[in-house]
Amino acid sequence: MVGWTLLIKTAESRLISLLTLFGVMAVNACWSFPLSARSSFTKSYPAQLEHQVEAGFNLSAHAAISILQSYDFVPQLRNDYYVDAYDGERFLLIPHPIGYKFRLKAYEKKWILQATRKLAYHQYQCSSELALTIKEKEMGELSLSRRAMERFSQQVSRQLNQFHGSDIIEVANEIREFHQFVLDLKVPLLKELSEVPSQQTWYFTASHLTKKTKWKTKVDVGYGNMEVSITDGRDFLGDHFFQRKFEVEFQTLENMPLQTFAQSICLFMSKQKLSIEDINPFQNDPQEETLAQLRKFNSPLGFK
């Protein structure tokens, strides 16, 4: 966590290198209005939890770089340490239709545990080819001390490395210890996440970690400001590099109505000349690799 100012400068230098390396590729896209919408899930959410409206998708590298060229983005570094609920066969939170998520967001000088779940999905059709999903979610957050952050992040990293080892009993014991450590955390929504598993035996375990450079800016395409962010993320399984990925995310500002938010995103994508080839390129799932290693420990963990 030392030298983050230098790292941000490095991130900016890396962006310049990326722009030189990839250049810009313009692809024609056809967009149409009005939008059609379809929603699911409940819209209600407790007042003490933060409510957020967002949309986003993975990007090809050249599409991400093209967007970064178009606006004045501010970079920020962050490491995300993901934890999921393991039932002896699969992870239960991120793959769930409601999209539960539990992670530590580690910045330079602040460290936040965050539990989230989706409240609603709204489907909009931007064009004959491209559809857009806007998500409403609620978040519970807990700020950590440096000491608690270090314990959490170190245990996640160590687990991911140990999953590739052969000391079955020791790793199983550490999984139990970490599970209890997580259960004792006072994070809003964590209780709801711990109620997702229906079986008697399950454990909170490390899933993966992502080292991110996230560029943010505000964009108004004619309907009011929205926040746009581009993420250059590197997934790791402990010390093992897994993959690099790019994504774009949009968040509402100033209580923007959903329809207006959707129109803003679609117009933004049209202005950027994004095509179906630019959006959601294939990516591997780091959770699948973790699961393949985790199953070695099923017997000492009490799974049949």
PDB file of C-alpha atoms in Angstrom:
ATOM      1  CA  MET A   1       0.000   0.000   0.000  1.00  0.00           C
ATOM      2  CA  VAL A   2       3.091   2.253  -0.234  1.00  0.00           C
ATOM      3  CA  GLY A   3       3.780   4.696  -3.029  1.00  0.00           C
ATOM      4  CA  TRP A   4       0.257   5.024  -4.423  1.00  0.00           C
ATOM      5  CA  THR A   5       0.955   8.514  -5.769  1.00  0.00           C
ATOM      6  CA  LEU A   6       3.787   7.082  -7.825  1.00  0.00           C
ATOM      7  CA  LEU A   7       1.537   4.222  -8.948  1.00  0.00           C
ATOM      8  CA  ILE A   8      -1.111   6.641 -10.208  1.00  0.00           C
ATOM      9  CA  LYS A   9       1.550   8.453 -12.229  1.00  0.00           C
ATOM     10  CA  THR A  10       2.623   5.054 -13.526  1.00  0.00           C
ATOM     11  CA  ALA A  11      -1.001   4.329 -14.477  1.00  0.00           C
ATOM     12  CA  GLU A  12      -1.149   7.579 -16.425  1.00  0.00           C
ATOM     13  CA  SER A  13       2.097   6.699 -18.191  1.00  0.00           C
ATOM     14  CA  ARG A  14       0.699   3.265 -18.974  1.00  0.00           C
ATOM     15  CA  LEU A  15      -2.360   4.887 -20.534  1.00  0.00           C
ATOM     16  CA  ILE A  16      -0.115   6.951 -22.815  1.00  0.00           C
ATOM     17  CA  SER A  17       1.712   3.771 -23.793  1.00  0.00           C
ATOM     18  CA  LEU A  18      -1.580   2.015 -24.459  1.00  0.00           C
ATOM     19  CA  LEU A  19      -2.768   4.847 -26.671  1.00  0.00           C
ATOM     20  CA  THR A  20       0.445   4.630 -28.651  1.00  0.00           C
ATOM     21  CA  LEU A  21       0.266   0.843 -28.860  1.00  0.00           C
ATOM     22  CA  PHE A  22      -3.338   0.318 -29.823  1.00  0.00           C
ATOM     23  CA  GLY A  23      -4.450   3.539 -31.498  1.00  0.00           C
ATOM     24  CA  VAL A  24      -8.137   4.047 -32.190  1.00  0.00           C
ATOM     25  CA  MET A  25     -10.460   1.931 -34.291  1.00  0.00           C
ATOM     26  CA  ALA A  26     -13.744   3.516 -35.352  1.00  0.00           C
ATOM     27  CA  VAL A  27     -16.597   1.111 -36.055  1.00  0.00           C
ATOM     28  CA  ASN A  28     -19.949   2.179 -37.427  1.00  0.00           C
ATOM     29  CA  ALA A  29     -22.963   1.421 -35.234  1.00  0.00           C
ATOM     30  CA  CYS A  30     -26.656   1.998 -35.746  1.00  0.00           C
ATOM     31  CA  TRP A  31     -28.782   3.146 -32.789  1.00  0.00           C
ATOM     32  CA  SER A  32     -32.500   3.683 -32.481  1.00  0.00           C
ATOM     33  CA  PHE A  33     -35.029   5.270 -30.107  1.00  0.00           C
ATOM     34  CA  PRO A  34     -37.433   4.999 -28.384  1.00  0.00           C
ATOM     35  CA  LEU A  35     -36.212   2.345 -25.959  1.00  0.00           C
ATOM     36  CA  SER A  36     -38.207  -0.602 -24.754  1.00  0.00           C
ATOM     37  CA  ALA A  37     -37.929  -1.702 -21.111  1.00  0.00           C
ATOM     38  CA  ARG A  38     -38.522  -4.826 -19.045  1.00  0.00           C
ATOM     39  CA  SER A  39     -37.981  -5.086 -15.267  1.00  0.00           C
ATOM     40  CA  SER A  40     -37.666  -7.839 -12.682  1.00  0.00           C
ATOM     41  CA  PHE A  41     -37.196  -8.209  -8.911  1.00  0.00           C
ATOM     42  CA  THR A  42     -38.524  -5.880  -6.228  1.00  0.00           C
ATOM     43  CA  LYS A  43     -37.716  -2.175  -6.072  1.00  0.00           C
ATOM     44  CA  SER A  44     -37.980  -1.810  -2.285  1.00  0.00           C
ATOM     45  CA  TYR A  45     -34.835  -1.342  -0.221  1.00  0.00           C
ATOM     46  CA  PRO A  46     -34.108  -0.514   3.439  1.00  0.00           C
ATOM     47  CA  ALA A  47     -33.420   3.159   4.148  1.00  0.00           C
ATOM     48  CA  GLN A  48     -30.160   2.441   6.003  1.00  0.00           C
ATOM     49  CA  LEU A  49     -28.591   0.847   2.927  1.00  0.00           C
ATOM     50  CA  GLU A  50     -27.207   2.786   0.003  1.00  0.00           C
ATOM     51  CA  HIS A  51     -29.153   2.472  -3.229  1.00  0.00           C
ATOM     52  CA  GLN A  52     -27.323   2.642  -6.547  1.00  0.00           C
ATOM     53  CA  VAL A  53     -28.360   2.552 -10.203  1.00  0.00           C
ATOM     54  CA  GLU A  54     -25.721   1.430 -12.678  1.00  0.00           C
ATOM     55  CA  ALA A  55     -24.999  -0.265 -15.963  1.00  0.00           C
ATOM     56  CA  GLY A  56     -21.837  -1.692 -17.398  1.00  0.00           C
ATOM     57  CA  PHE A  57     -20.188  -4.298 -19.567  1.00  0.00           C
ATOM     58  CA  ASN A  58     -16.792  -5.623 -20.526  1.00  0.00           C
ATOM     59  CA  LEU A  59     -14.931  -3.923 -23.348  1.00  0.00           C
ATOM     60  CA  SER A  60     -12.297  -4.778 -25.880  1.00  0.00           C
ATOM     61  CA  ALA A  61      -8.961  -3.072 -25.216  1.00  0.00           C
ATOM     62  CA  HIS A  62      -9.176  -0.754 -28.212  1.00  0.00           C
ATOM     63  CA  ALA A  63     -12.717   0.336 -27.279  1.00  0.00           C
ATOM     64  CA  ALA A  64     -11.605   1.168 -23.727  1.00  0.00           C
ATOM     65  CA  ILE A  65      -8.666   3.181 -25.016  1.00  0.00           C
ATOM     66  CA  SER A  66     -10.849   5.041 -27.513  1.00  0.00           C
ATOM     67  CA  ILE A  67     -13.174   6.158 -24.706  1.00  0.00           C
ATOM     68  CA  LEU A  68     -10.231   7.175 -22.508  1.00  0.00           C
ATOM     69  CA  GLN A  69      -9.024   9.435 -25.321  1.00  0.00           C
ATOM     70  CA  SER A  70     -12.360  11.222 -25.517  1.00  0.00           C
ATOM     71  CA  TYR A  71     -12.676  12.699 -22.005  1.00  0.00           C
ATOM     72  CA  ASP A  72     -10.584  13.941 -19.094  1.00  0.00           C
ATOM     73  CA  PHE A  73     -10.532  10.932 -16.783  1.00  0.00           C
ATOM     74  CA  VAL A  74      -9.051  10.854 -13.278  1.00  0.00           C
ATOM     75  CA  PRO A  75      -7.274   7.550 -12.423  1.00  0.00           C
ATOM     76  CA  GLN A  76      -7.430   5.784  -9.069  1.00  0.00           C
ATOM     77  CA  LEU A  77      -5.835   2.520  -7.985  1.00  0.00           C
ATOM     78  CA  ARG A  78      -7.731  -0.096  -6.009  1.00  0.00           C
ATOM     79  CA  ASN A  79      -7.385  -3.756  -5.117  1.00  0.00           C
ATOM     80  CA  ASP A  80     -10.562  -5.818  -4.698  1.00  0.00           C
ATOM     81  CA  TYR A  81     -10.447  -8.998  -2.585  1.00  0.00           C
ATOM     82  CA  TYR A  82     -13.468 -11.210  -3.327  1.00  0.00           C
ATOM     83  CA  VAL A  83     -15.030 -13.708  -0.947  1.00  0.00           C
ATOM     84  CA  ASP A  84     -17.840 -16.109  -1.843  1.00  0.00           C
ATOM     85  CA  ALA A  85     -19.899 -18.824  -0.133  1.00  0.00           C
ATOM     86  CA  TYR A  86     -18.703 -22.351  -0.997  1.00  0.00           C
ATOM     87  CA  ASP A  87     -21.008 -25.376  -0.560  1.00  0.00           C
ATOM     88  CA  GLY A  88     -18.610 -28.156  -1.553  1.00  0.00           C
ATOM     89  CA  GLU A  89     -19.481 -27.933  -5.235  1.00  0.00           C
ATOM     90  CA  ARG A  90     -19.959 -24.327  -6.314  1.00  0.00           C
ATOM     91  CA  PHE A  91     -19.920 -20.681  -5.263  1.00  0.00           C
ATOM     92  CA  LEU A  92     -23.321 -19.325  -4.291  1.00  0.00           C
ATOM     93  CA  LEU A  93     -23.095 -15.514  -4.246  1.00  0.00           C
ATOM     94  CA  ILE A  94     -21.745 -13.996  -7.472  1.00  0.00           C
ATOM     95  CA  PRO A  95     -23.362 -16.658  -9.743  1.00  0.00           C
ATOM     96  CA  HIS A  96     -26.747 -16.209  -8.004  1.00  0.00           C
ATOM     97  CA  PRO A  97     -29.472 -14.582 -10.165  1.00  0.00           C
ATOM     98  CA  ILE A  98     -29.688 -11.745  -7.622  1.00  0.00           C
ATOM     99  CA  GLY A  99     -25.959 -11.164  -8.022  1.00  0.00           C
ATOM    100  CA  TYR A 100     -24.724 -11.079  -4.441  1.00  0.00           C
ATOM    101  CA  LYS A 101     -21.184  -9.839  -3.904  1.00  0.00           C
ATOM    102  CA  PHE A 102     -18.848  -9.514  -0.930  1.00  0.00           C
ATOM    103  CA  ARG A 103     -15.431  -7.898  -1.228  1.00  0.00           C
ATOM    104  CA  LEU A 104     -12.802  -5.682   0.349  1.00  0.00           C
ATOM    105  CA  LYS A 105     -12.146  -2.517  -1.655  1.00  0.00           C
ATOM    106  CA  ALA A 106      -8.620  -1.417  -0.726  1.00  0.00           C
ATOM    107  CA  TYR A 107      -7.626   2.121  -1.698  1.00  0.00           C
ATOM    108  CA  GLU A 108      -4.474   3.988  -0.699  1.00  0.00           C
ATOM    109  CA  LYS A 109      -5.838   5.417   2.546  1.00  0.00           C
ATOM    110  CA  LYS A 110      -9.248   3.823   3.026  1.00  0.00           C
ATOM    111  CA  TRP A 111     -10.409   0.222   3.150  1.00  0.00           C
ATOM    112  CA  ILE A 112     -14.060  -0.726   2.787  1.00  0.00           C
ATOM    113  CA  LEU A 113     -15.841  -4.036   3.162  1.00  0.00           C
ATOM    114  CA  GLN A 114     -18.836  -4.053   0.848  1.00  0.00           C
ATOM    115  CA  ALA A 115     -21.798  -6.421   0.597  1.00  0.00           C
ATOM    116  CA  THR A 116     -24.195  -5.925  -2.325  1.00  0.00           C
ATOM    117  CA  ARG A 117     -27.227  -7.493  -3.922  1.00  0.00           C
ATOM    118  CA  LYS A 118     -29.253  -6.617  -6.991  1.00  0.00           C
ATOM    119  CA  LEU A 119     -32.799  -5.331  -6.513  1.00  0.00           C
ATOM    120  CA  ALA A 120     -33.929  -5.044 -10.124  1.00  0.00           C
ATOM    121  CA  TYR A 121     -32.830  -5.495 -13.708  1.00  0.00           C
ATOM    122  CA  HIS A 122     -34.205  -3.172 -16.404  1.00  0.00           C
ATOM    123  CA  GLN A 123     -33.714  -4.215 -20.017  1.00  0.00           C
ATOM    124  CA  TYR A 124     -33.505  -1.552 -22.738  1.00  0.00           C
ATOM    125  CA  GLN A 125     -32.982  -1.995 -26.453  1.00  0.00           C
ATOM    126  CA  CYS A 126     -30.515   0.549 -27.823  1.00  0.00           C
ATOM    127  CA  SER A 127     -30.572  -0.822 -31.352  1.00  0.00           C
ATOM    128  CA  SER A 128     -31.511  -3.951 -33.234  1.00  0.00           C
ATOM    129  CA  GLU A 129     -28.175  -5.459 -32.185  1.00  0.00           C
ATOM    130  CA  LEU A 130     -27.368  -3.967 -28.805  1.00  0.00           C
ATOM    131  CA  ALA A 131     -29.335  -4.338 -25.585  1.00  0.00           C
ATOM    132  CA  LEU A 132     -28.625  -2.605 -22.301  1.00  0.00           C
ATOM    133  CA  THR A 133     -29.242  -3.827 -18.750  1.00  0.00           C
ATOM    134  CA  ILE A 134     -29.592  -1.246 -15.985  1.00  0.00           C
ATOM    135  CA  LYS A 135     -29.233  -2.646 -12.483  1.00  0.00           C
ATOM    136  CA  GLU A 136     -30.569  -1.335  -9.217  1.00  0.00           C
ATOM    137  CA  LYS A 137     -28.658  -2.577  -6.202  1.00  0.00           C
ATOM    138  CA  GLU A 138     -28.290  -1.978  -2.505  1.00  0.00           C
ATOM    139  CA  MET A 139     -24.978  -1.829  -0.703  1.00  0.00           C
ATOM    140  CA  GLY A 140     -23.867  -2.210   2.880  1.00  0.00           C
ATOM    141  CA  GLU A 141     -20.397  -0.950   3.743  1.00  0.00           C
ATOM    142  CA  LEU A 142     -18.018  -1.037   6.695  1.00  0.00           C
ATOM    143  CA  SER A 143     -14.795   0.977   6.926  1.00  0.00           C
ATOM    144  CA  LEU A 144     -11.844  -0.990   8.278  1.00  0.00           C
ATOM    145  CA  SER A 145      -8.757  -0.057  10.223  1.00  0.00           C
ATOM    146  CA  ARG A 146      -5.434  -0.723   8.546  1.00  0.00           C
ATOM    147  CA  ARG A 147      -4.897  -3.695  10.860  1.00  0.00           C
ATOM    148  CA  ALA A 148      -8.247  -5.289   9.965  1.00  0.00           C
ATOM    149  CA  MET A 149      -7.669  -4.584   6.275  1.00  0.00           C
ATOM    150  CA  GLU A 150      -4.281  -6.272   6.379  1.00  0.00           C
ATOM    151  CA  ARG A 151      -5.695  -9.331   8.115  1.00  0.00           C
ATOM    152  CA  PHE A 152      -8.526  -9.673   5.605  1.00  0.00           C
ATOM    153  CA  SER A 153      -6.439  -9.064   2.478  1.00  0.00           C
ATOM    154  CA  GLN A 154      -3.566 -11.252   3.627  1.00  0.00           C
ATOM    155  CA  GLN A 155      -5.868 -14.151   4.442  1.00  0.00           C
ATOM    156  CA  VAL A 156      -7.572 -13.923   1.049  1.00  0.00           C
ATOM    157  CA  SER A 157      -4.215 -13.848  -0.753  1.00  0.00           C
ATOM    158  CA  ARG A 158      -2.787 -16.656   1.359  1.00  0.00           C
ATOM    159  CA  GLN A 159      -5.841 -18.864   0.836  1.00  0.00           C
ATOM    160  CA  LEU A 160      -5.688 -18.441  -2.922  1.00  0.00           C
ATOM    161  CA  ASN A 161      -2.052 -19.526  -2.885  1.00  0.00           C
ATOM    162  CA  GLN A 162      -2.704 -22.402  -0.467  1.00  0.00           C
ATOM    163  CA  PHE A 163      -5.493 -23.794  -2.639  1.00  0.00           C
ATOM    164  CA  HIS A 164      -2.753 -24.898  -5.050  1.00  0.00           C
ATOM    165  CA  GLY A 165      -0.844 -26.698  -2.287  1.00  0.00           C
ATOM    166  CA  SER A 166      -1.068 -30.165  -0.789  1.00  0.00           C
ATOM    167  CA  ASP A 167      -1.374 -29.521   2.974  1.00  0.00           C
ATOM    168  CA  ILE A 168      -5.056 -30.464   3.056  1.00  0.00           C
ATOM    169  CA  ILE A 169      -5.644 -30.405   6.826  1.00  0.00           C
ATOM    170  CA  GLU A 170      -3.908 -27.085   7.479  1.00  0.00           C
ATOM    171  CA  VAL A 171      -5.739 -25.330   4.662  1.00  0.00           C
ATOM    172  CA  ALA A 172      -9.100 -26.750   5.788  1.00  0.00           C
ATOM    173  CA  ASN A 173      -8.479 -25.409   9.294  1.00  0.00           C
ATOM    174  CA  GLU A 174      -7.616 -21.972   7.914  1.00  0.00           C
ATOM    175  CA  ILE A 175     -10.796 -21.995   5.827  1.00  0.00           C
ATOM    176  CA  ARG A 176     -12.813 -22.601   8.994  1.00  0.00           C
ATOM    177  CA  GLU A 177     -10.968 -19.828  10.823  1.00  0.00           C
ATOM    178  CA  PHE A 178     -11.497 -17.341   8.000  1.00  0.00           C
ATOM    179  CA  HIS A 179     -15.174 -18.306   7.736  1.00  0.00           C
ATOM    180  CA  GLN A 180     -15.737 -17.425  11.392  1.00  0.00           C
ATOM    181  CA  PHE A 181     -13.740 -14.220  10.992  1.00  0.00           C
ATOM    182  CA  VAL A 182     -16.056 -13.126   8.176  1.00  0.00           C
ATOM    183  CA  LEU A 183     -19.213 -14.086  10.078  1.00  0.00           C
ATOM    184  CA  ASP A 184     -18.132 -11.878  12.986  1.00  0.00           C
ATOM    185  CA  LEU A 185     -17.795  -8.782  10.791  1.00  0.00           C
ATOM    186  CA  LYS A 186     -20.516  -6.170  11.286  1.00  0.00           C
ATOM    187  CA  VAL A 187     -21.153  -5.393   7.639  1.00  0.00           C
ATOM    188  CA  PRO A 188     -24.694  -4.325   6.657  1.00  0.00           C
ATOM    189  CA  LEU A 189     -26.251  -6.981   4.372  1.00  0.00           C
ATOM    190  CA  LEU A 190     -23.718  -9.643   5.397  1.00  0.00           C
ATOM    191  CA  LYS A 191     -26.426 -11.432   7.392  1.00  0.00           C
ATOM    192  CA  GLU A 192     -28.575 -11.637   4.260  1.00  0.00           C
ATOM    193  CA  LEU A 193     -25.642 -12.985   2.260  1.00  0.00           C
ATOM    194  CA  SER A 194     -24.957 -15.637   4.898  1.00  0.00           C
ATOM    195  CA  GLU A 195     -28.569 -16.814   4.564  1.00  0.00           C
ATOM    196  CA  VAL A 196     -28.189 -17.577   0.833  1.00  0.00           C
ATOM    197  CA  PRO A 197     -26.763 -21.107   1.374  1.00  0.00           C
ATOM    198  CA  SER A 198     -29.597 -23.531   2.105  1.00  0.00           C
ATOM    199  CA  GLN A 199     -27.427 -26.446   3.194  1.00  0.00           C
ATOM    200  CA  GLN A 200     -26.023 -26.985   6.675  1.00  0.00           C
ATOM    201  CA  THR A 201     -22.347 -27.031   5.698  1.00  0.00           C
ATOM    202  CA  TRP A 202     -20.802 -24.150   3.779  1.00  0.00           C
ATOM    203  CA  TYR A 203     -17.915 -21.706   4.157  1.00  0.00           C
ATOM    204  CA  PHE A 204     -16.943 -18.182   3.253  1.00  0.00           C
ATOM    205  CA  THR A 205     -13.718 -18.614   1.273  1.00  0.00           C
ATOM    206  CA  ALA A 206     -11.440 -16.538  -0.917  1.00  0.00           C
ATOM    207  CA  SER A 207     -12.595 -16.379  -4.534  1.00  0.00           C
ATOM    208  CA  HIS A 208     -10.122 -14.176  -6.425  1.00  0.00           C
ATOM    209  CA  LEU A 209      -8.611 -10.711  -6.329  1.00  0.00           C
ATOM    210  CA  THR A 210      -8.514  -7.956  -8.923  1.00  0.00           C
ATOM    211  CA  LYS A 211      -5.933  -5.181  -9.133  1.00  0.00           C
ATOM    212  CA  LYS A 212      -7.551  -2.206 -10.815  1.00  0.00           C
ATOM    213  CA  THR A 213      -6.804   1.139 -12.323  1.00  0.00           C
ATOM    214  CA  LYS A 214     -10.153   2.888 -12.524  1.00  0.00           C
ATOM    215  CA  TRP A 215     -10.567   6.108 -14.496  1.00  0.00           C
ATOM    216  CA  LYS A 216     -13.643   8.242 -13.705  1.00  0.00           C
ATOM    217  CA  THR A 217     -15.269  11.299 -15.226  1.00  0.00           C
ATOM    218  CA  LYS A 218     -18.662  12.987 -15.574  1.00  0.00           C
ATOM    219  CA  VAL A 219     -20.315  13.042 -18.975  1.00  0.00           C
ATOM    220  CA  ASP A 220     -23.387  14.925 -20.195  1.00  0.00           C
ATOM    221  CA  VAL A 221     -24.625  13.897 -23.644  1.00  0.00           C
ATOM    222  CA  GLY A 222     -27.637  16.190 -23.371  1.00  0.00           C
ATOM    223  CA  TYR A 223     -29.721  14.689 -20.569  1.00  0.00           C
ATOM    224  CA  GLY A 224     -27.668  15.630 -17.496  1.00  0.00           C
ATOM    225  CA  ASN A 225     -24.485  14.353 -15.910  1.00  0.00           C
ATOM    226  CA  MET A 226     -23.754  10.678 -15.380  1.00  0.00           C
ATOM    227  CA  GLU A 227     -20.573   9.115 -14.044  1.00  0.00           C
ATOM    228  CA  VAL A 228     -18.556   7.091 -16.541  1.00  0.00           C
ATOM    229  CA  SER A 229     -15.653   4.901 -15.481  1.00  0.00           C
ATOM    230  CA  ILE A 230     -13.208   2.729 -17.393  1.00  0.00           C
ATOM    231  CA  THR A 231     -11.482  -0.076 -15.497  1.00  0.00           C
ATOM    232  CA  ASP A 232      -8.260  -1.796 -16.472  1.00  0.00           C
ATOM    233  CA  GLY A 233      -8.366  -4.865 -14.238  1.00  0.00           C
ATOM    234  CA  ARG A 234      -5.978  -7.737 -13.658  1.00  0.00           C
ATOM    235  CA  ASP A 235      -7.408 -10.853 -12.029  1.00  0.00           C
ATOM    236  CA  PHE A 236      -5.134 -12.830  -9.730  1.00  0.00           C
ATOM    237  CA  LEU A 237      -5.434 -16.121  -7.900  1.00  0.00           C
ATOM    238  CA  GLY A 238      -3.038 -15.320  -5.092  1.00  0.00           C
ATOM    239  CA  ASP A 239       0.311 -14.565  -6.732  1.00  0.00           C
ATOM    240  CA  HIS A 240      -0.777 -16.176 -10.003  1.00  0.00           C
ATOM    241  CA  PHE A 241      -1.832 -13.747 -12.741  1.00  0.00           C
ATOM    242  CA  PHE A 242      -5.041 -14.987 -14.360  1.00  0.00           C
ATOM    243  CA  GLN A 243      -6.184 -12.453 -16.964  1.00  0.00           C
ATOM    244  CA  ARG A 244      -6.451  -8.812 -17.934  1.00  0.00           C
ATOM    245  CA  LYS A 245      -9.800  -7.205 -18.687  1.00  0.00           C
ATOM    246  CA  PHE A 246     -11.380  -3.838 -19.471  1.00  0.00           C
ATOM    247  CA  GLU A 247     -14.855  -2.643 -18.574  1.00  0.00           C
ATOM    248  CA  VAL A 248     -17.007   0.460 -18.703  1.00  0.00           C
ATOM    249  CA  GLU A 249     -19.517   1.398 -16.007  1.00  0.00           C
ATOM    250  CA  PHE A 250     -22.180   4.087 -15.810  1.00  0.00           C
ATOM    251  CA  GLN A 251     -23.842   5.481 -12.679  1.00  0.00           C
ATOM    252  CA  THR A 252     -26.724   7.886 -12.323  1.00  0.00           C
ATOM    253  CA  LEU A 253     -26.230  11.329 -10.809  1.00  0.00           C
ATOM    254  CA  GLU A 254     -28.759  13.953  -9.726  1.00  0.00           C
ATOM    255  CA  ASN A 255     -31.660  11.459  -9.475  1.00  0.00           C
ATOM    256  CA  MET A 256     -31.733  10.869 -13.219  1.00  0.00           C
ATOM    257  CA  PRO A 257     -34.832   8.846 -14.290  1.00  0.00           C
ATOM    258  CA  LEU A 258     -34.156   5.336 -15.587  1.00  0.00           C
ATOM    259  CA  GLN A 259     -35.391   6.061 -19.101  1.00  0.00           C
ATOM    260  CA  THR A 260     -33.206   9.157 -19.311  1.00  0.00           C
ATOM    261  CA  PHE A 261     -30.248   7.199 -17.945  1.00  0.00           C
ATOM    262  CA  ALA A 262     -30.734   4.531 -20.603  1.00  0.00           C
ATOM    263  CA  GLN A 263     -30.982   7.132 -23.364  1.00  0.00           C
ATOM    264  CA  SER A 264     -27.803   8.787 -22.109  1.00  0.00           C
ATOM    265  CA  ILE A 265     -25.881   5.501 -22.162  1.00  0.00           C
ATOM    266  CA  CYS A 266     -27.137   4.552 -25.611  1.00  0.00           C
ATOM    267  CA  LEU A 267     -26.258   7.977 -26.999  1.00  0.00           C
ATOM    268  CA  PHE A 268     -22.829   7.800 -25.358  1.00  0.00           C
ATOM    269  CA  MET A 269     -22.205   4.412 -26.971  1.00  0.00           C
ATOM    270  CA  SER A 270     -23.382   5.747 -30.316  1.00  0.00           C
ATOM    271  CA  LYS A 271     -21.043   8.740 -30.098  1.00  0.00           C
ATOM    272  CA  GLN A 272     -18.192   6.353 -29.307  1.00  0.00           C
ATOM    273  CA  LYS A 273     -19.163   4.210 -32.322  1.00  0.00           C
ATOM    274  CA  LEU A 274     -19.177   1.053 -30.218  1.00  0.00           C
ATOM    275  CA  SER A 275     -20.205  -2.097 -32.054  1.00  0.00           C
ATOM    276  CA  ILE A 276     -21.308  -5.513 -30.876  1.00  0.00           C
ATOM    277  CA  GLU A 277     -17.694  -6.667 -31.330  1.00  0.00           C
ATOM    278  CA  ASP A 278     -16.498  -4.084 -28.794  1.00  0.00           C
ATOM    279  CA  ILE A 279     -18.868  -5.187 -26.043  1.00  0.00           C
ATOM    280  CA  ASN A 280     -18.548  -8.187 -23.731  1.00  0.00           C
ATOM    281  CA  PRO A 281     -15.551  -9.943 -25.293  1.00  0.00           C
ATOM    282  CA  PHE A 282     -14.966 -13.461 -24.008  1.00  0.00           C
ATOM    283  CA  GLN A 283     -13.355 -13.720 -20.581  1.00  0.00           C
ATOM    284  CA  ASN A 284     -12.474 -16.666 -18.406  1.00  0.00           C
ATOM    285  CA  ASP A 285     -14.013 -16.980 -14.952  1.00  0.00           C
ATOM    286  CA  PRO A 286     -11.419 -16.926 -12.141  1.00  0.00           C
ATOM    287  CA  GLN A 287     -13.973 -18.503  -9.804  1.00  0.00           C
ATOM    288  CA  GLU A 288     -13.953 -21.688 -11.875  1.00  0.00           C
ATOM    289  CA  GLU A 289     -10.210 -22.070 -11.367  1.00  0.00           C
ATOM    290  CA  THR A 290     -10.598 -21.493  -7.620  1.00  0.00           C
ATOM    291  CA  LEU A 291     -13.394 -24.064  -7.415  1.00  0.00           C
ATOM    292  CA  ALA A 292     -11.247 -26.668  -9.157  1.00  0.00           C
ATOM    293  CA  GLN A 293      -8.666 -26.273  -6.393  1.00  0.00           C
ATOM    294  CA  LEU A 294     -11.134 -25.934  -3.510  1.00  0.00           C
ATOM    295  CA  ARG A 295     -12.743 -29.306  -4.086  1.00  0.00           C
ATOM    296  CA  LYS A 296      -9.527 -31.002  -2.940  1.00  0.00           C
ATOM    297  CA  PHE A 297     -10.411 -29.934   0.606  1.00  0.00           C
ATOM    298  CA  ASN A 298     -14.000 -31.208   0.655  1.00  0.00           C
ATOM    299  CA  SER A 299     -13.401 -34.210   2.902  1.00  0.00           C
ATOM    300  CA  PRO A 300     -11.753 -32.410   5.859  1.00  0.00           C
ATOM    301  CA  LEU A 301     -14.313 -29.611   5.480  1.00  0.00           C
ATOM    302  CA  GLY A 302     -17.142 -32.076   6.073  1.00  0.00           C
ATOM    303  CA  PHE A 303     -18.523 -32.324   2.550  1.00  0.00           C
ATOM    304  CA  LYS A 304     -19.517 -35.760   1.307  1.00  0.00           C
TER     305      LYS A 304
END
